[in-house]
């Protein structure tokens, strides 16, 4: 008999004598690759991997020179732009890992990588076969990380959307193969079972009936030992990690009934239920497949975003136009985009004008006008004009890749309510096993011949699969719907928190208003300066500010000054040295020596020199959104740093419940914290640098996409279309999601509560139990899919 390899369990070729010592015993290996991997695993003290693995490894590929060259290329900074992100001082990469089969693999990978100096965090997802890694680039190279995985038998490469699609395709094919085997064999077994049930073999010799039992056993075996095997593997994994999962009662039912039927066939006693087991497995797999399809449909939007990017770009070098690979674009490159072409990278329009379809990100199908200095995004479609764009973001920094990354992170995080239901499901499984045992004992004393099958029906009928699906499917569908409508969910608690909100607090500039200021009046206070002088000073300083007001000054002055020691004081303004004078522009009350209703004041040596009055247009959607929120018994408030009359006028115009003006970032934060102490759940909507601190205090923080990067990074939600109507959409979807979750939980609990006594009384045969369990899961999934149609 051929020996099996200690590492991959494949046959050892004749003549190869490699071996590995494990627990004092010599074990054969099939090749030098498996020998090197297993020796590495054992030498690093990770022998528990071989004790707890539940599936075999694939054969190990040796690191040939060509492969090593490919790995080293991953360290190239230009190549890394496509798939490596940055988190502070650490680099971040999402790797697709081949060969992950169980929790033991995840444990092994994490232990192996965390042993590398510089690797700070490793998160392995066994269901998606992906690993998120954070590392310090000075201490470790990406090629070393991937090579380290290959040393223990796992092939890894940077995650790409196309690779994920192929993985999902492979998973779908695996489901179809198992379903096909189960369906085909079930039909054959059912044919013999119905014939025996309805007496079609009556009058024949008893040996023929036994013969057909053996045929049923042969036909049912591939269904149980192939199609149903994943249920058993997952149940064993759960037990090894001390978890009671939903596959445990299912596995007990399937393999228990199969074992009992095999015994009845071999010993020629009792009844066999091969047809029930086969049908049970087929329906279970069908339910799992439908769940898989539902999850695929829910994640379709973000999975397809990357595919929107074009493969080529028209690069301009002087008067020359060159077609190059879009991935090779660099910062500050100039590209030409013609009508009907997809924009290959984020950038600023430097020449021409056009309209652009940004619906893939914002959900808004109306084309958006773009002209000089306007930002355009990778993956959006240029409509009718020819534009020249200067690249300002590439690789992982583009908006489309940020959306994909944030969406991935949001779906990976587990809301508290999901953790609670998972614990409930585990306790439910434990109680189910106890109840099934009591049922078995009770029926054994009443009718021993029915005890086994009644117990099987109890295990199957009351398995809490629907309960475990009730919340995750609803949340997945809701997040996909919101992303499609231009509402990016960054944190997992958003859908749980939004329906509980009692107060909405708004920033004014750039949030309730469009943030597109124009100077309506300039009042020069100091006669030593002209209007042209003060506008030139203001324009020079405002170039260092991200506040929306700054844009009104930057394009105004004709004189350009050099500014040194420029400093932005959050909530007040900008100061710096011009011609050896300290000049500042900001709130009129900045230095407590000037009272004015102007929106901005220019100071020289802390003395007021000029007041600027500006006009900002109210967002068209502001009236509608405030009215909608108030109609839902939610109060609306404004917290603004603007000290002018514009704040009061806007609050009156919109009918806000209250407003506070001249607020510093600390004032906004204190207001929100005070509301929180009064048991209010507060949502803060803003867009500026000065909104970042208050975002940390609010229960729910919402940033406009047109706002400052720091506010978007801090926020729980980003409105990609910068449209306040999205708040109405968010509120509706969150409330609907809450209703769907309640409905799902009610359906699953009512089903389990009603079927349990019926099954225990022997009124539910095994075949009906499996239909009931699968039907409850499918109903829950279908109910969740309604969220995709909002």
mmCIF file of N, CA and C in Angstrom, residues 375-439:
data_model
loop_
_atom_site.group_PDB
_atom_site.id
_atom_site.type_symbol
_atom_site.label_atom_id
_atom_site.label_comp_id
_atom_site.label_asym_id
_atom_site.label_seq_id
_atom_site.Cartn_x
_atom_site.Cartn_y
_atom_site.Cartn_z
ATOM 1 N N UNK A 375 -12.792 68.632 -10.077
ATOM 2 C CA UNK A 375 -12.267 67.290 -9.835
ATOM 3 C C UNK A 375 -13.087 66.256 -10.612
ATOM 4 N N UNK A 376 -12.397 65.312 -11.247
ATOM 5 C CA UNK A 376 -13.068 64.176 -11.891
ATOM 6 C C UNK A 376 -12.502 62.887 -11.288
ATOM 7 N N UNK A 377 -13.271 61.791 -11.409
ATOM 8 C CA UNK A 377 -12.918 60.564 -10.709
ATOM 9 C C UNK A 377 -12.791 59.377 -11.654
ATOM 10 N N UNK A 378 -11.882 58.484 -11.304
ATOM 11 C CA UNK A 378 -11.677 57.262 -12.080
ATOM 12 C C UNK A 378 -12.963 56.444 -12.135
ATOM 13 N N UNK A 379 -13.266 55.906 -13.314
ATOM 14 C CA UNK A 379 -14.446 55.064 -13.473
ATOM 15 C C UNK A 379 -15.683 55.803 -13.918
ATOM 16 N N UNK A 380 -15.660 57.143 -13.871
ATOM 17 C CA UNK A 380 -16.828 57.915 -14.328
ATOM 18 C C UNK A 380 -16.734 58.124 -15.839
ATOM 19 N N UNK A 381 -17.868 58.426 -16.464
ATOM 20 C CA UNK A 381 -17.957 58.459 -17.921
ATOM 21 C C UNK A 381 -18.049 59.890 -18.447
ATOM 22 N N UNK A 382 -17.115 60.263 -19.322
ATOM 23 C CA UNK A 382 -17.133 61.577 -19.966
ATOM 24 C C UNK A 382 -18.179 61.562 -21.083
ATOM 25 N N UNK A 383 -19.060 62.577 -21.103
ATOM 26 C CA UNK A 383 -20.168 62.568 -22.061
ATOM 27 C C UNK A 383 -19.820 63.213 -23.395
ATOM 28 N N UNK A 384 -19.797 64.547 -23.432
ATOM 29 C CA UNK A 384 -19.854 65.209 -24.737
ATOM 30 C C UNK A 384 -18.714 66.161 -25.057
ATOM 31 N N UNK A 385 -17.756 66.335 -24.157
ATOM 32 C CA UNK A 385 -16.679 67.288 -24.412
ATOM 33 C C UNK A 385 -15.312 66.638 -24.364
ATOM 34 N N UNK A 386 -14.313 67.352 -24.871
ATOM 35 C CA UNK A 386 -12.923 66.893 -24.783
ATOM 36 C C UNK A 386 -12.263 67.648 -23.645
ATOM 37 N N UNK A 387 -11.699 66.928 -22.694
ATOM 38 C CA UNK A 387 -11.069 67.576 -21.533
ATOM 39 C C UNK A 387 -9.660 67.034 -21.333
ATOM 40 N N UNK A 388 -8.809 67.907 -20.807
ATOM 41 C CA UNK A 388 -7.454 67.505 -20.409
ATOM 42 C C UNK A 388 -7.413 67.496 -18.884
ATOM 43 N N UNK A 389 -6.938 66.394 -18.324
ATOM 44 C CA UNK A 389 -6.971 66.207 -16.869
ATOM 45 C C UNK A 389 -5.561 65.994 -16.333
ATOM 46 N N UNK A 390 -5.264 66.654 -15.220
ATOM 47 C CA UNK A 390 -3.984 66.471 -14.529
ATOM 48 C C UNK A 390 -4.202 65.506 -13.366
ATOM 49 N N UNK A 391 -3.496 64.382 -13.374
ATOM 50 C CA UNK A 391 -3.697 63.335 -12.369
ATOM 51 C C UNK A 391 -3.254 63.808 -10.991
ATOM 52 N N UNK A 392 -4.158 63.683 -9.995
ATOM 53 C CA UNK A 392 -3.766 64.045 -8.619
ATOM 54 C C UNK A 392 -3.928 62.894 -7.620
ATOM 55 N N UNK A 393 -4.501 61.764 -8.066
ATOM 56 C CA UNK A 393 -4.591 60.587 -7.194
ATOM 57 C C UNK A 393 -4.516 59.334 -8.057
ATOM 58 N N UNK A 394 -3.732 58.365 -7.596
ATOM 59 C CA UNK A 394 -3.597 57.111 -8.338
ATOM 60 C C UNK A 394 -3.669 55.932 -7.376
ATOM 61 N N UNK A 395 -3.815 54.733 -7.930
ATOM 62 C CA UNK A 395 -3.781 53.504 -7.131
ATOM 63 C C UNK A 395 -4.823 53.473 -6.035
ATOM 64 N N UNK A 396 -4.384 53.098 -4.837
ATOM 65 C CA UNK A 396 -5.284 52.917 -3.702
ATOM 66 C C UNK A 396 -5.867 54.225 -3.184
ATOM 67 N N UNK A 397 -5.291 55.371 -3.634
ATOM 68 C CA UNK A 397 -5.775 56.669 -3.146
ATOM 69 C C UNK A 397 -6.953 57.208 -3.957
ATOM 70 N N UNK A 398 -7.288 56.575 -5.082
ATOM 71 C CA UNK A 398 -8.418 57.053 -5.876
ATOM 72 C C UNK A 398 -9.722 56.806 -5.113
ATOM 73 N N UNK A 399 -10.708 57.623 -5.426
ATOM 74 C CA UNK A 399 -11.986 57.533 -4.712
ATOM 75 C C UNK A 399 -12.630 56.159 -4.884
ATOM 76 N N UNK A 400 -12.546 55.599 -6.078
ATOM 77 C CA UNK A 400 -13.195 54.315 -6.337
ATOM 78 C C UNK A 400 -12.577 53.204 -5.481
ATOM 79 N N UNK A 401 -11.243 53.239 -5.303
ATOM 80 C CA UNK A 401 -10.587 52.230 -4.469
ATOM 81 C C UNK A 401 -10.851 52.469 -2.987
ATOM 82 N N UNK A 402 -11.003 53.743 -2.605
ATOM 83 C CA UNK A 402 -11.356 54.048 -1.212
ATOM 84 C C UNK A 402 -12.752 53.516 -0.894
ATOM 85 N N UNK A 403 -13.676 53.658 -1.855
ATOM 86 C CA UNK A 403 -15.034 53.143 -1.651
ATOM 87 C C UNK A 403 -15.002 51.627 -1.471
ATOM 88 N N UNK A 404 -14.263 50.942 -2.351
ATOM 89 C CA UNK A 404 -14.163 49.481 -2.269
ATOM 90 C C UNK A 404 -13.579 49.053 -0.922
ATOM 91 N N UNK A 405 -12.529 49.738 -0.496
ATOM 92 C CA UNK A 405 -11.867 49.390 0.764
ATOM 93 C C UNK A 405 -12.795 49.618 1.956
ATOM 94 N N UNK A 406 -13.460 50.780 1.990
ATOM 95 C CA UNK A 406 -14.345 51.090 3.114
ATOM 96 C C UNK A 406 -15.557 50.166 3.137
ATOM 97 N N UNK A 407 -16.065 49.835 1.967
ATOM 98 C CA UNK A 407 -17.194 48.909 1.892
ATOM 99 C C UNK A 407 -16.794 47.543 2.434
ATOM 100 N N UNK A 408 -15.602 47.104 2.049
ATOM 101 C CA UNK A 408 -15.095 45.815 2.518
ATOM 102 C C UNK A 408 -14.968 45.817 4.045
ATOM 103 N N UNK A 409 -14.396 46.901 4.573
ATOM 104 C CA UNK A 409 -14.217 46.987 6.033
ATOM 105 C C UNK A 409 -15.548 47.019 6.763
ATOM 106 N N UNK A 410 -16.531 47.767 6.223
ATOM 107 C CA UNK A 410 -17.839 47.877 6.878
ATOM 108 C C UNK A 410 -18.535 46.520 6.941
ATOM 109 N N UNK A 411 -18.434 45.729 5.867
ATOM 110 C CA UNK A 411 -19.098 44.427 5.848
ATOM 111 C C UNK A 411 -18.354 43.398 6.691
ATOM 112 N N UNK A 412 -17.046 43.625 6.930
ATOM 113 C CA UNK A 412 -16.276 42.682 7.754
ATOM 114 C C UNK A 412 -16.560 42.878 9.232
ATOM 115 N N UNK A 413 -16.917 44.120 9.628
ATOM 116 C CA UNK A 413 -17.175 44.392 11.043
ATOM 117 C C UNK A 413 -18.530 43.841 11.447
ATOM 118 N N UNK A 414 -18.633 43.395 12.687
ATOM 119 C CA UNK A 414 -19.857 42.758 13.159
ATOM 120 C C UNK A 414 -20.582 43.680 14.142
ATOM 121 N N UNK A 415 -21.782 44.147 13.792
ATOM 122 C CA UNK A 415 -22.562 44.961 14.730
ATOM 123 C C UNK A 415 -22.887 44.163 15.990
ATOM 124 N N UNK A 416 -23.179 44.876 17.078
ATOM 125 C CA UNK A 416 -23.482 44.211 18.343
ATOM 126 C C UNK A 416 -24.677 43.274 18.223
ATOM 127 N N UNK A 417 -25.677 43.711 17.440
ATOM 128 C CA UNK A 417 -26.893 42.911 17.333
ATOM 129 C C UNK A 417 -26.608 41.559 16.681
ATOM 130 N N UNK A 418 -25.636 41.516 15.751
ATOM 131 C CA UNK A 418 -25.266 40.246 15.119
ATOM 132 C C UNK A 418 -24.577 39.341 16.129
ATOM 133 N N UNK A 419 -23.688 39.940 16.952
ATOM 134 C CA UNK A 419 -23.001 39.146 17.974
ATOM 135 C C UNK A 419 -24.002 38.559 18.960
ATOM 136 N N UNK A 420 -25.026 39.346 19.307
ATOM 137 C CA UNK A 420 -26.051 38.859 20.241
ATOM 138 C C UNK A 420 -26.807 37.677 19.648
ATOM 139 N N UNK A 421 -27.238 37.811 18.384
ATOM 140 C CA UNK A 421 -28.003 36.721 17.771
ATOM 141 C C UNK A 421 -27.139 35.481 17.567
ATOM 142 N N UNK A 422 -25.842 35.667 17.309
ATOM 143 C CA UNK A 422 -24.956 34.505 17.185
ATOM 144 C C UNK A 422 -24.873 33.748 18.507
ATOM 145 N N UNK A 423 -24.801 34.520 19.603
ATOM 146 C CA UNK A 423 -24.765 33.866 20.915
ATOM 147 C C UNK A 423 -26.087 33.171 21.213
ATOM 148 N N UNK A 424 -27.199 33.850 20.849
ATOM 149 C CA UNK A 424 -28.520 33.240 21.042
ATOM 150 C C UNK A 424 -28.620 31.945 20.247
ATOM 151 N N UNK A 425 -28.117 31.998 18.998
ATOM 152 C CA UNK A 425 -28.172 30.803 18.147
ATOM 153 C C UNK A 425 -27.367 29.663 18.749
ATOM 154 N N UNK A 426 -26.201 29.997 19.329
ATOM 155 C CA UNK A 426 -25.384 28.951 19.960
ATOM 156 C C UNK A 426 -26.118 28.326 21.147
ATOM 157 N N UNK A 427 -26.724 29.168 21.982
ATOM 158 C CA UNK A 427 -27.491 28.642 23.120
ATOM 159 C C UNK A 427 -28.693 27.850 22.625
ATOM 160 N N UNK A 428 -29.276 28.323 21.533
ATOM 161 C CA UNK A 428 -30.423 27.618 20.967
ATOM 162 C C UNK A 428 -30.002 26.219 20.519
ATOM 163 N N UNK A 429 -28.830 26.132 19.864
ATOM 164 C CA UNK A 429 -28.330 24.823 19.430
ATOM 165 C C UNK A 429 -28.093 23.913 20.628
ATOM 166 N N UNK A 430 -27.494 24.483 21.684
ATOM 167 C CA UNK A 430 -27.242 23.678 22.894
ATOM 168 C C UNK A 430 -28.560 23.166 23.483
ATOM 169 N N UNK A 431 -29.539 24.072 23.593
ATOM 170 C CA UNK A 431 -30.847 23.670 24.137
ATOM 171 C C UNK A 431 -31.531 22.645 23.223
ATOM 172 N N UNK A 432 -31.346 22.820 21.894
ATOM 173 C CA UNK A 432 -31.931 21.890 20.926
ATOM 174 C C UNK A 432 -31.366 20.487 21.124
ATOM 175 N N UNK A 433 -30.046 20.401 21.326
ATOM 176 C CA UNK A 433 -29.429 19.089 21.533
ATOM 177 C C UNK A 433 -29.955 18.422 22.808
ATOM 178 N N UNK A 434 -30.123 19.233 23.866
ATOM 179 C CA UNK A 434 -30.671 18.689 25.121
ATOM 180 C C UNK A 434 -32.111 18.227 24.903
ATOM 181 N N UNK A 435 -32.901 19.069 24.225
ATOM 182 C CA UNK A 435 -34.308 18.734 23.983
ATOM 183 C C UNK A 435 -34.428 17.488 23.112
ATOM 184 N N UNK A 436 -33.536 17.374 22.100
ATOM 185 C CA UNK A 436 -33.564 16.197 21.226
ATOM 186 C C UNK A 436 -33.237 14.933 22.020
ATOM 187 N N UNK A 437 -32.298 15.065 22.954
ATOM 188 C CA UNK A 437 -31.951 13.906 23.798
ATOM 189 C C UNK A 437 -33.135 13.481 24.664
ATOM 190 N N UNK A 438 -33.839 14.470 25.239
ATOM 191 C CA UNK A 438 -35.014 14.166 26.069
ATOM 192 C C UNK A 438 -36.093 13.517 25.213
ATOM 193 N N UNK A 439 -36.278 14.040 23.986
ATOM 194 C CA UNK A 439 -37.269 13.464 23.063
ATOM 195 C C UNK A 439 -36.937 12.012 22.749
#
